[in-house]
């Protein structure tokens, strides 16, 4: 699949700081991507009801990761998937009497438009689950041959016991895992499984559902976790730097993905660091496609809201916190954008060298965007109250905000 166009990232004077970020698996801050090339996999959308503010907030977090890396002059290999075949997509298409491929294409196109408008950096490899099927089948076959997978009434399941590191990504106990498995696409109640948590790798063709040639597995379609594993192994290999997504992906999705890959290769770890963004809520409940309590980026854009203001609204919250979208959040961002634009539109201003370092320091410390915004607020307030004589300063501020926060002033 093609991704979306990249916006320019201005180079800043000097060099940024190495990123330290919270790792879900170890529960503490780690310095990521020590080498010259940083490898990151961010789970993409399931293309129905995209792009809501929760999605945008999660992708904003991983866009910041890349902006910090670019500022340290690293090269980046960024891979993202599109879950363009899965139960929820088929259910929505059936509900609306629509062809599932049309639904997936339309929503993926809308996602690309939203990402472009929000100035999110595109992945180098943007891969759909359907196009990944030829790579998924041999992986499942290998897992069967090695005894890490088994067949139940034609469906193929992964045996979580096959990976000695199973459980280390989320750190959850068995009861919590079982609850979340039932909530998030698993089938712990299905009789005949070796372990109730075992996730599906290959689902045998169902009447009226799309299916693909699965070689020795028979016709069917892939499970969710193996999709991301196949795409990540193909384009990044084992031991890549960051696997990212919202906190609802820590278990089962990232836990299972890690175990699939570790059982397949015998190597450890799948990803060196697992990074998770908090959940955005609306009216007191997590914004989710299944509940339908959604605010869409495209609705706001079509109502005339500047995408830069949407981005500032996301940046006003620490990526790890759960927060609530309200009209007030957007109003505050619109006002901030106007203040910042007025401040950089003058020919001169207060010295901004310290500001560049403050923004760098904030972001390299677990992506502390709210602290970065506060630093820019202070410069803008000084500009408004006393002004300054540094002719380069407004340009420095505008390039810093552009390069590190993805906001064009
Ligand atoms: N296709 C899979 C990943 S392989 C998937 O989870 N798709 S999704 O469309 O449901 O979500 C896309 C991303 O948005 C995931 O990282 C998910 O964790 C994140 N996300 C979903 N809802 C929210 C929310 N309310 N707040 C923050 N992030 C969210
Ligand atoms: Zn994924």
mmCIF file of N, CA and C in Angstrom, residues 146-265:
data_model
loop_
_atom_site.group_PDB
_atom_site.id
_atom_site.type_symbol
_atom_site.label_atom_id
_atom_site.label_comp_id
_atom_site.label_asym_id
_atom_site.label_seq_id
_atom_site.Cartn_x
_atom_site.Cartn_y
_atom_site.Cartn_z
ATOM 1 N N UNK A 146 6.901 -26.960 14.349
ATOM 2 C CA UNK A 146 7.743 -26.981 15.551
ATOM 3 C C UNK A 146 6.952 -27.331 16.802
ATOM 4 N N UNK A 147 5.647 -27.507 16.660
ATOM 5 C CA UNK A 147 4.830 -27.866 17.824
ATOM 6 C C UNK A 147 4.363 -26.664 18.631
ATOM 7 N N UNK A 148 4.623 -25.453 18.123
ATOM 8 C CA UNK A 148 4.181 -24.249 18.838
ATOM 9 C C UNK A 148 2.740 -23.887 18.480
ATOM 10 N N UNK A 149 2.179 -24.618 17.512
ATOM 11 C CA UNK A 149 0.794 -24.354 17.112
ATOM 12 C C UNK A 149 0.074 -25.682 16.941
ATOM 13 N N UNK A 150 -1.245 -25.651 17.035
ATOM 14 C CA UNK A 150 -2.040 -26.878 16.885
ATOM 15 C C UNK A 150 -3.365 -26.545 16.202
ATOM 16 N N UNK A 151 -3.973 -27.593 15.671
ATOM 17 C CA UNK A 151 -5.213 -27.405 14.905
ATOM 18 C C UNK A 151 -6.408 -27.806 15.764
ATOM 19 N N UNK A 152 -7.432 -26.965 15.736
ATOM 20 C CA UNK A 152 -8.679 -27.267 16.442
ATOM 21 C C UNK A 152 -9.822 -27.033 15.464
ATOM 22 N N UNK A 153 -10.456 -28.102 15.061
ATOM 23 C CA UNK A 153 -11.577 -28.046 14.093
ATOM 24 C C UNK A 153 -11.234 -27.183 12.872
ATOM 25 N N UNK A 154 -10.035 -27.371 12.357
ATOM 26 C CA UNK A 154 -9.631 -26.650 11.142
ATOM 27 C C UNK A 154 -8.956 -25.321 11.404
ATOM 28 N N UNK A 155 -9.183 -24.728 12.580
ATOM 29 C CA UNK A 155 -8.528 -23.465 12.929
ATOM 30 C C UNK A 155 -7.171 -23.758 13.565
ATOM 31 N N UNK A 156 -6.210 -22.869 13.351
ATOM 32 C CA UNK A 156 -4.877 -23.082 13.922
ATOM 33 C C UNK A 156 -4.669 -22.119 15.091
ATOM 34 N N UNK A 157 -4.250 -22.666 16.228
ATOM 35 C CA UNK A 157 -3.996 -21.864 17.424
ATOM 36 C C UNK A 157 -2.525 -21.874 17.802
ATOM 37 N N UNK A 158 -2.087 -20.766 18.361
ATOM 38 C CA UNK A 158 -0.737 -20.673 18.920
ATOM 39 C C UNK A 158 -0.785 -21.136 20.365
ATOM 40 N N UNK A 159 0.225 -21.911 20.762
ATOM 41 C CA UNK A 159 0.296 -22.388 22.132
ATOM 42 C C UNK A 159 1.184 -21.429 22.943
ATOM 43 N N UNK A 160 0.574 -20.706 23.880
ATOM 44 C CA UNK A 160 1.361 -19.691 24.603
ATOM 45 C C UNK A 160 2.519 -20.316 25.392
ATOM 46 N N UNK A 161 2.378 -21.616 25.701
ATOM 47 C CA UNK A 161 3.470 -22.294 26.431
ATOM 48 C C UNK A 161 4.740 -22.411 25.592
ATOM 49 N N UNK A 162 4.625 -22.176 24.284
ATOM 50 C CA UNK A 162 5.797 -22.341 23.398
ATOM 51 C C UNK A 162 6.838 -21.254 23.617
ATOM 52 N N UNK A 163 6.461 -20.176 24.279
ATOM 53 C CA UNK A 163 7.427 -19.094 24.508
ATOM 54 C C UNK A 163 7.697 -18.927 26.001
ATOM 55 N N UNK A 164 8.920 -19.223 26.445
ATOM 56 C CA UNK A 164 9.219 -19.097 27.883
ATOM 57 C C UNK A 164 9.076 -17.661 28.400
ATOM 58 N N UNK A 165 9.082 -16.692 27.473
ATOM 59 C CA UNK A 165 8.955 -15.289 27.893
ATOM 60 C C UNK A 165 7.515 -14.792 27.870
ATOM 61 N N UNK A 166 6.558 -15.692 27.593
ATOM 62 C CA UNK A 166 5.169 -15.245 27.527
ATOM 63 C C UNK A 166 4.760 -14.562 28.844
ATOM 64 N N UNK A 167 4.151 -13.403 28.750
ATOM 65 C CA UNK A 167 3.703 -12.672 29.940
ATOM 66 C C UNK A 167 4.594 -11.511 30.300
ATOM 67 N N UNK A 168 5.765 -11.456 29.671
ATOM 68 C CA UNK A 168 6.733 -10.420 30.081
ATOM 69 C C UNK A 168 6.452 -9.034 29.504
ATOM 70 N N UNK A 169 5.669 -8.956 28.431
ATOM 71 C CA UNK A 169 5.387 -7.631 27.863
ATOM 72 C C UNK A 169 4.414 -6.876 28.769
ATOM 73 N N UNK A 170 3.298 -7.540 29.094
ATOM 74 C CA UNK A 170 2.253 -6.851 29.875
ATOM 75 C C UNK A 170 2.445 -7.022 31.371
ATOM 76 N N UNK A 171 3.122 -8.103 31.792
ATOM 77 C CA UNK A 171 3.314 -8.357 33.218
ATOM 78 C C UNK A 171 2.019 -8.652 33.961
ATOM 79 N N UNK A 172 0.981 -9.109 33.254
ATOM 80 C CA UNK A 172 -0.317 -9.356 33.896
ATOM 81 C C UNK A 172 -0.390 -10.768 34.469
ATOM 82 N N UNK A 173 -1.287 -10.957 35.460
ATOM 83 C CA UNK A 173 -1.480 -12.319 35.970
ATOM 84 C C UNK A 173 -2.540 -13.032 35.113
ATOM 85 N N UNK A 174 -2.669 -14.334 35.343
ATOM 86 C CA UNK A 174 -3.516 -15.167 34.466
ATOM 87 C C UNK A 174 -4.972 -14.680 34.435
ATOM 88 N N UNK A 175 -5.505 -14.266 35.597
ATOM 89 C CA UNK A 175 -6.915 -13.829 35.622
ATOM 90 C C UNK A 175 -7.121 -12.581 34.784
ATOM 91 N N UNK A 176 -6.200 -11.627 34.931
ATOM 92 C CA UNK A 176 -6.311 -10.383 34.163
ATOM 93 C C UNK A 176 -6.187 -10.671 32.668
ATOM 94 N N UNK A 177 -5.271 -11.576 32.344
ATOM 95 C CA UNK A 177 -5.095 -11.931 30.926
ATOM 96 C C UNK A 177 -6.368 -12.534 30.355
ATOM 97 N N UNK A 178 -6.994 -13.380 31.131
ATOM 98 C CA UNK A 178 -8.187 -14.064 30.642
ATOM 99 C C UNK A 178 -9.317 -13.062 30.391
ATOM 100 N N UNK A 179 -9.477 -12.145 31.306
ATOM 101 C CA UNK A 179 -10.514 -11.112 31.146
ATOM 102 C C UNK A 179 -10.278 -10.278 29.892
ATOM 103 N N UNK A 180 -9.034 -9.823 29.743
ATOM 104 C CA UNK A 180 -8.706 -8.959 28.598
ATOM 105 C C UNK A 180 -8.772 -9.723 27.278
ATOM 106 N N UNK A 181 -8.400 -11.002 27.334
ATOM 107 C CA UNK A 181 -8.461 -11.813 26.124
ATOM 108 C C UNK A 181 -9.902 -11.851 25.612
ATOM 109 N N UNK A 182 -10.849 -12.054 26.532
ATOM 110 C CA UNK A 182 -12.262 -12.124 26.130
ATOM 111 C C UNK A 182 -12.740 -10.779 25.575
ATOM 112 N N UNK A 183 -12.251 -9.705 26.168
ATOM 113 C CA UNK A 183 -12.677 -8.361 25.741
ATOM 114 C C UNK A 183 -12.077 -7.950 24.410
ATOM 115 N N UNK A 184 -10.878 -8.433 24.140
ATOM 116 C CA UNK A 184 -10.113 -7.894 23.004
ATOM 117 C C UNK A 184 -9.814 -8.924 21.931
ATOM 118 N N UNK A 185 -10.859 -9.578 21.461
ATOM 119 C CA UNK A 185 -10.742 -10.412 20.260
ATOM 120 C C UNK A 185 -10.363 -11.860 20.496
ATOM 121 N N UNK A 186 -10.063 -12.261 21.738
ATOM 122 C CA UNK A 186 -9.710 -13.662 22.007
ATOM 123 C C UNK A 186 -10.959 -14.512 22.223
ATOM 124 N N UNK A 187 -10.755 -15.816 22.423
ATOM 125 C CA UNK A 187 -11.902 -16.711 22.660
ATOM 126 C C UNK A 187 -11.566 -17.699 23.778
ATOM 127 N N UNK A 188 -11.327 -17.172 25.015
ATOM 128 C CA UNK A 188 -10.888 -18.066 26.103
ATOM 129 C C UNK A 188 -11.911 -19.148 26.466
ATOM 130 N N UNK A 189 -13.165 -18.954 26.064
ATOM 131 C CA UNK A 189 -14.200 -19.935 26.430
ATOM 132 C C UNK A 189 -14.291 -21.100 25.445
ATOM 133 N N UNK A 190 -13.604 -20.998 24.317
ATOM 134 C CA UNK A 190 -13.777 -22.064 23.303
ATOM 135 C C UNK A 190 -13.250 -23.404 23.821
ATOM 136 N N UNK A 191 -14.088 -24.443 23.806
ATOM 137 C CA UNK A 191 -13.634 -25.743 24.309
ATOM 138 C C UNK A 191 -12.575 -26.353 23.399
ATOM 139 N N UNK A 192 -11.670 -27.118 23.985
ATOM 140 C CA UNK A 192 -10.687 -27.869 23.195
ATOM 141 C C UNK A 192 -9.340 -27.196 23.088
ATOM 142 N N UNK A 193 -9.230 -25.953 23.578
ATOM 143 C CA UNK A 193 -7.935 -25.275 23.483
ATOM 144 C C UNK A 193 -7.002 -25.799 24.572
ATOM 145 N N UNK A 194 -5.694 -25.797 24.268
ATOM 146 C CA UNK A 194 -4.731 -26.273 25.282
ATOM 147 C C UNK A 194 -4.687 -25.304 26.454
ATOM 148 N N UNK A 195 -4.678 -24.036 26.144
ATOM 149 C CA UNK A 195 -4.709 -22.991 27.170
ATOM 150 C C UNK A 195 -5.768 -21.987 26.711
ATOM 151 N N UNK A 196 -6.657 -21.559 27.608
ATOM 152 C CA UNK A 196 -7.731 -20.644 27.184
ATOM 153 C C UNK A 196 -7.198 -19.377 26.514
ATOM 154 N N UNK A 197 -5.965 -19.004 26.835
ATOM 155 C CA UNK A 197 -5.410 -17.763 26.281
ATOM 156 C C UNK A 197 -4.891 -17.923 24.854
ATOM 157 N N UNK A 198 -4.681 -19.173 24.422
ATOM 158 C CA UNK A 198 -4.093 -19.392 23.094
ATOM 159 C C UNK A 198 -4.847 -18.585 22.030
ATOM 160 N N UNK A 199 -4.137 -17.770 21.249
ATOM 161 C CA UNK A 199 -4.813 -16.979 20.223
ATOM 162 C C UNK A 199 -4.799 -17.667 18.863
ATOM 163 N N UNK A 200 -5.722 -17.271 18.020
ATOM 164 C CA UNK A 200 -5.845 -17.902 16.704
ATOM 165 C C UNK A 200 -4.766 -17.360 15.756
ATOM 166 N N UNK A 201 -4.190 -18.274 14.977
ATOM 167 C CA UNK A 201 -3.181 -17.886 13.983
ATOM 168 C C UNK A 201 -3.767 -17.890 12.576
ATOM 169 N N UNK A 202 -4.635 -18.850 12.337
ATOM 170 C CA UNK A 202 -5.228 -19.009 11.004
ATOM 171 C C UNK A 202 -6.641 -19.534 11.192
ATOM 172 N N UNK A 203 -7.597 -18.807 10.653
ATOM 173 C CA UNK A 203 -8.993 -19.175 10.829
ATOM 174 C C UNK A 203 -9.495 -19.839 9.546
ATOM 175 N N UNK A 204 -9.954 -21.086 9.664
ATOM 176 C CA UNK A 204 -10.447 -21.790 8.469
ATOM 177 C C UNK A 204 -11.605 -21.020 7.843
ATOM 178 N N UNK A 205 -11.722 -21.115 6.518
ATOM 179 C CA UNK A 205 -12.745 -20.358 5.788
ATOM 180 C C UNK A 205 -14.137 -20.595 6.376
ATOM 181 N N UNK A 206 -14.881 -19.503 6.580
ATOM 182 C CA UNK A 206 -16.274 -19.577 7.051
ATOM 183 C C UNK A 206 -17.180 -19.250 5.870
ATOM 184 N N UNK A 207 -18.354 -19.871 5.881
ATOM 185 C CA UNK A 207 -19.381 -19.612 4.869
ATOM 186 C C UNK A 207 -19.643 -18.101 4.767
ATOM 187 N N UNK A 208 -19.602 -17.579 3.560
ATOM 188 C CA UNK A 208 -19.957 -16.163 3.354
ATOM 189 C C UNK A 208 -18.870 -15.175 3.723
ATOM 190 N N UNK A 209 -17.714 -15.676 4.173
ATOM 191 C CA UNK A 209 -16.612 -14.764 4.528
ATOM 192 C C UNK A 209 -15.487 -14.899 3.512
ATOM 193 N N UNK A 210 -14.698 -13.852 3.313
ATOM 194 C CA UNK A 210 -13.573 -13.968 2.387
ATOM 195 C C UNK A 210 -12.526 -14.944 2.924
ATOM 196 N N UNK A 211 -11.839 -15.619 2.012
ATOM 197 C CA UNK A 211 -10.778 -16.536 2.436
ATOM 198 C C UNK A 211 -9.684 -16.562 1.380
ATOM 199 N N UNK A 212 -8.508 -16.990 1.811
ATOM 200 C CA UNK A 212 -7.334 -17.026 0.938
ATOM 201 C C UNK A 212 -6.688 -18.401 1.013
ATOM 202 N N UNK A 213 -5.859 -18.669 0.002
ATOM 203 C CA UNK A 213 -5.144 -19.938 -0.036
ATOM 204 C C UNK A 213 -4.136 -19.980 1.111
ATOM 205 N N UNK A 214 -4.238 -21.003 1.941
ATOM 206 C CA UNK A 214 -3.341 -21.097 3.091
ATOM 207 C C UNK A 214 -2.361 -22.261 2.980
ATOM 208 N N UNK A 215 -2.104 -22.749 1.747
ATOM 209 C CA UNK A 215 -1.167 -23.866 1.589
ATOM 210 C C UNK A 215 -1.642 -25.055 2.409
ATOM 211 N N UNK A 216 -0.743 -25.615 3.216
ATOM 212 C CA UNK A 216 -1.104 -26.802 4.009
ATOM 213 C C UNK A 216 -2.136 -26.482 5.094
ATOM 214 N N UNK A 217 -2.367 -25.201 5.345
ATOM 215 C CA UNK A 217 -3.335 -24.820 6.384
ATOM 216 C C UNK A 217 -4.767 -24.879 5.861
ATOM 217 N N UNK A 218 -4.901 -24.928 4.562
ATOM 218 C CA UNK A 218 -6.234 -24.870 3.952
ATOM 219 C C UNK A 218 -6.672 -23.424 3.779
ATOM 220 N N UNK A 219 -7.801 -23.213 3.087
ATOM 221 C CA UNK A 219 -8.254 -21.836 2.859
ATOM 222 C C UNK A 219 -8.680 -21.199 4.180
ATOM 223 N N UNK A 220 -8.461 -19.915 4.284
ATOM 224 C CA UNK A 220 -8.858 -19.236 5.515
ATOM 225 C C UNK A 220 -8.346 -17.813 5.522
ATOM 226 N N UNK A 221 -8.254 -17.261 6.727
ATOM 227 C CA UNK A 221 -7.689 -15.904 6.862
ATOM 228 C C UNK A 221 -6.862 -15.809 8.141
ATOM 229 N N UNK A 222 -5.945 -14.855 8.174
ATOM 230 C CA UNK A 222 -5.002 -14.818 9.296
ATOM 231 C C UNK A 222 -5.608 -14.250 10.581
ATOM 232 N N UNK A 223 -5.021 -14.684 11.710
ATOM 233 C CA UNK A 223 -5.351 -14.065 12.994
ATOM 234 C C UNK A 223 -4.696 -12.688 13.064
ATOM 235 N N UNK A 224 -5.061 -11.935 14.092
ATOM 236 C CA UNK A 224 -4.638 -10.539 14.201
ATOM 237 C C UNK A 224 -3.154 -10.396 14.561
ATOM 238 N N UNK A 225 -2.700 -11.156 15.567
ATOM 239 C CA UNK A 225 -1.334 -10.914 16.060
ATOM 240 C C UNK A 225 -0.267 -11.322 15.047
ATOM 241 N N UNK A 226 -0.508 -12.453 14.358
ATOM 242 C CA UNK A 226 0.500 -12.944 13.407
ATOM 243 C C UNK A 226 0.661 -11.977 12.234
ATOM 244 N N UNK A 227 -0.387 -11.206 11.976
ATOM 245 C CA UNK A 227 -0.315 -10.197 10.906
ATOM 246 C C UNK A 227 0.830 -9.213 11.198
ATOM 247 N N UNK A 228 0.825 -8.655 12.402
ATOM 248 C CA UNK A 228 1.846 -7.650 12.728
ATOM 249 C C UNK A 228 3.239 -8.285 12.839
ATOM 250 N N UNK A 229 3.272 -9.546 13.316
ATOM 251 C CA UNK A 229 4.563 -10.235 13.422
ATOM 252 C C UNK A 229 5.178 -10.439 12.040
ATOM 253 N N UNK A 230 4.366 -10.925 11.087
ATOM 254 C CA UNK A 230 4.883 -11.186 9.740
ATOM 255 C C UNK A 230 5.404 -9.892 9.114
ATOM 256 N N UNK A 231 4.656 -8.813 9.279
ATOM 257 C CA UNK A 231 5.048 -7.544 8.654
ATOM 258 C C UNK A 231 6.312 -6.985 9.335
ATOM 259 N N UNK A 232 6.351 -7.077 10.659
ATOM 260 C CA UNK A 232 7.522 -6.550 11.381
ATOM 261 C C UNK A 232 8.776 -7.368 11.066
ATOM 262 N N UNK A 233 8.653 -8.701 11.048
ATOM 263 C CA UNK A 233 9.836 -9.528 10.766
ATOM 264 C C UNK A 233 10.322 -9.301 9.339
ATOM 265 N N UNK A 234 9.380 -9.129 8.421
ATOM 266 C CA UNK A 234 9.744 -8.933 7.018
ATOM 267 C C UNK A 234 10.514 -7.622 6.831
ATOM 268 N N UNK A 235 10.082 -6.573 7.486
ATOM 269 C CA UNK A 235 10.663 -5.253 7.198
ATOM 270 C C UNK A 235 11.635 -4.740 8.260
ATOM 271 N N UNK A 236 11.612 -5.334 9.450
ATOM 272 C CA UNK A 236 12.514 -4.853 10.512
ATOM 273 C C UNK A 236 13.394 -5.950 11.079
ATOM 274 N N UNK A 237 12.897 -7.171 11.126
ATOM 275 C CA UNK A 237 13.653 -8.270 11.744
ATOM 276 C C UNK A 237 13.489 -8.265 13.259
ATOM 277 N N UNK A 238 14.088 -9.287 13.902
ATOM 278 C CA UNK A 238 13.995 -9.390 15.370
ATOM 279 C C UNK A 238 14.793 -8.273 16.030
ATOM 280 N N UNK A 239 14.414 -7.969 17.277
ATOM 281 C CA UNK A 239 15.194 -7.031 18.083
ATOM 282 C C UNK A 239 15.116 -5.590 17.600
ATOM 283 N N UNK A 240 13.986 -5.218 16.981
ATOM 284 C CA UNK A 240 13.861 -3.812 16.575
ATOM 285 C C UNK A 240 13.627 -2.951 17.818
ATOM 286 N N UNK A 241 13.721 -1.642 17.643
ATOM 287 C CA UNK A 241 13.822 -0.772 18.827
ATOM 288 C C UNK A 241 12.504 -0.573 19.580
ATOM 289 N N UNK A 242 11.452 -0.215 18.841
ATOM 290 C CA UNK A 242 10.201 0.125 19.532
ATOM 291 C C UNK A 242 9.009 -0.520 18.837
ATOM 292 N N UNK A 243 8.164 -1.182 19.636
ATOM 293 C CA UNK A 243 6.841 -1.534 19.145
ATOM 294 C C UNK A 243 5.863 -0.632 19.861
ATOM 295 N N UNK A 244 5.014 0.020 19.077
ATOM 296 C CA UNK A 244 4.126 1.010 19.680
ATOM 297 C C UNK A 244 2.667 0.809 19.357
ATOM 298 N N UNK A 245 1.849 1.371 20.238
ATOM 299 C CA UNK A 245 0.396 1.369 20.048
ATOM 300 C C UNK A 245 -0.258 1.971 21.273
ATOM 301 N N UNK A 246 -1.569 1.964 21.307
ATOM 302 C CA UNK A 246 -2.281 2.421 22.501
ATOM 303 C C UNK A 246 -2.184 1.373 23.602
ATOM 304 N N UNK A 247 -2.506 1.775 24.840
ATOM 305 C CA UNK A 247 -2.328 0.857 25.977
ATOM 306 C C UNK A 247 -3.244 -0.368 25.865
ATOM 307 N N UNK A 248 -4.309 -0.274 25.078
ATOM 308 C CA UNK A 248 -5.182 -1.438 24.917
ATOM 309 C C UNK A 248 -4.538 -2.527 24.051
ATOM 310 N N UNK A 249 -3.367 -2.245 23.490
ATOM 311 C CA UNK A 249 -2.682 -3.265 22.680
ATOM 312 C C UNK A 249 -1.622 -4.044 23.465
ATOM 313 N N UNK A 250 -1.305 -3.588 24.685
ATOM 314 C CA UNK A 250 -0.249 -4.271 25.446
ATOM 315 C C UNK A 250 -0.615 -5.745 25.621
ATOM 316 N N UNK A 251 -1.856 -5.989 26.015
ATOM 317 C CA UNK A 251 -2.374 -7.353 26.082
ATOM 318 C C UNK A 251 -3.743 -7.408 25.433
ATOM 319 N N UNK A 252 -4.023 -8.357 24.577
ATOM 320 C CA UNK A 252 -3.142 -9.464 24.199
ATOM 321 C C UNK A 252 -2.203 -9.165 23.021
ATOM 322 N N UNK A 253 -2.455 -8.096 22.270
ATOM 323 C CA UNK A 253 -1.825 -8.002 20.947
ATOM 324 C C UNK A 253 -0.291 -8.025 20.996
ATOM 325 N N UNK A 254 0.310 -7.158 21.777
ATOM 326 C CA UNK A 254 1.778 -7.108 21.774
ATOM 327 C C UNK A 254 2.398 -8.272 22.539
ATOM 328 N N UNK A 255 1.691 -8.745 23.558
ATOM 329 C CA UNK A 255 2.162 -9.929 24.289
ATOM 330 C C UNK A 255 2.213 -11.141 23.346
ATOM 331 N N UNK A 256 1.131 -11.351 22.628
ATOM 332 C CA UNK A 256 1.038 -12.513 21.732
ATOM 333 C C UNK A 256 2.010 -12.368 20.564
ATOM 334 N N UNK A 257 2.100 -11.157 20.036
ATOM 335 C CA UNK A 257 3.011 -10.929 18.905
ATOM 336 C C UNK A 257 4.438 -11.273 19.294
ATOM 337 N N UNK A 258 4.850 -10.816 20.475
ATOM 338 C CA UNK A 258 6.208 -11.097 20.947
ATOM 339 C C UNK A 258 6.419 -12.606 21.056
ATOM 340 N N UNK A 259 5.427 -13.292 21.616
ATOM 341 C CA UNK A 259 5.572 -14.749 21.787
ATOM 342 C C UNK A 259 5.592 -15.482 20.451
ATOM 343 N N UNK A 260 4.743 -15.064 19.521
ATOM 344 C CA UNK A 260 4.768 -15.694 18.181
ATOM 345 C C UNK A 260 6.186 -15.599 17.610
ATOM 346 N N UNK A 261 6.733 -14.394 17.624
ATOM 347 C CA UNK A 261 8.027 -14.140 16.971
ATOM 348 C C UNK A 261 9.157 -14.859 17.699
ATOM 349 N N UNK A 262 9.097 -14.864 19.033
ATOM 350 C CA UNK A 262 10.155 -15.514 19.814
ATOM 351 C C UNK A 262 10.099 -17.032 19.642
ATOM 352 N N UNK A 263 8.889 -17.592 19.557
ATOM 353 C CA UNK A 263 8.763 -19.036 19.332
ATOM 354 C C UNK A 263 9.227 -19.390 17.917
ATOM 355 N N UNK A 264 8.939 -18.517 16.977
ATOM 356 C CA UNK A 264 9.332 -18.772 15.580
ATOM 357 C C UNK A 264 10.828 -18.780 15.379
ATOM 358 N N UNK A 265 11.485 -17.797 15.960
ATOM 359 C CA UNK A 265 12.905 -17.584 15.645
ATOM 360 C C UNK A 265 13.839 -18.169 16.697
#
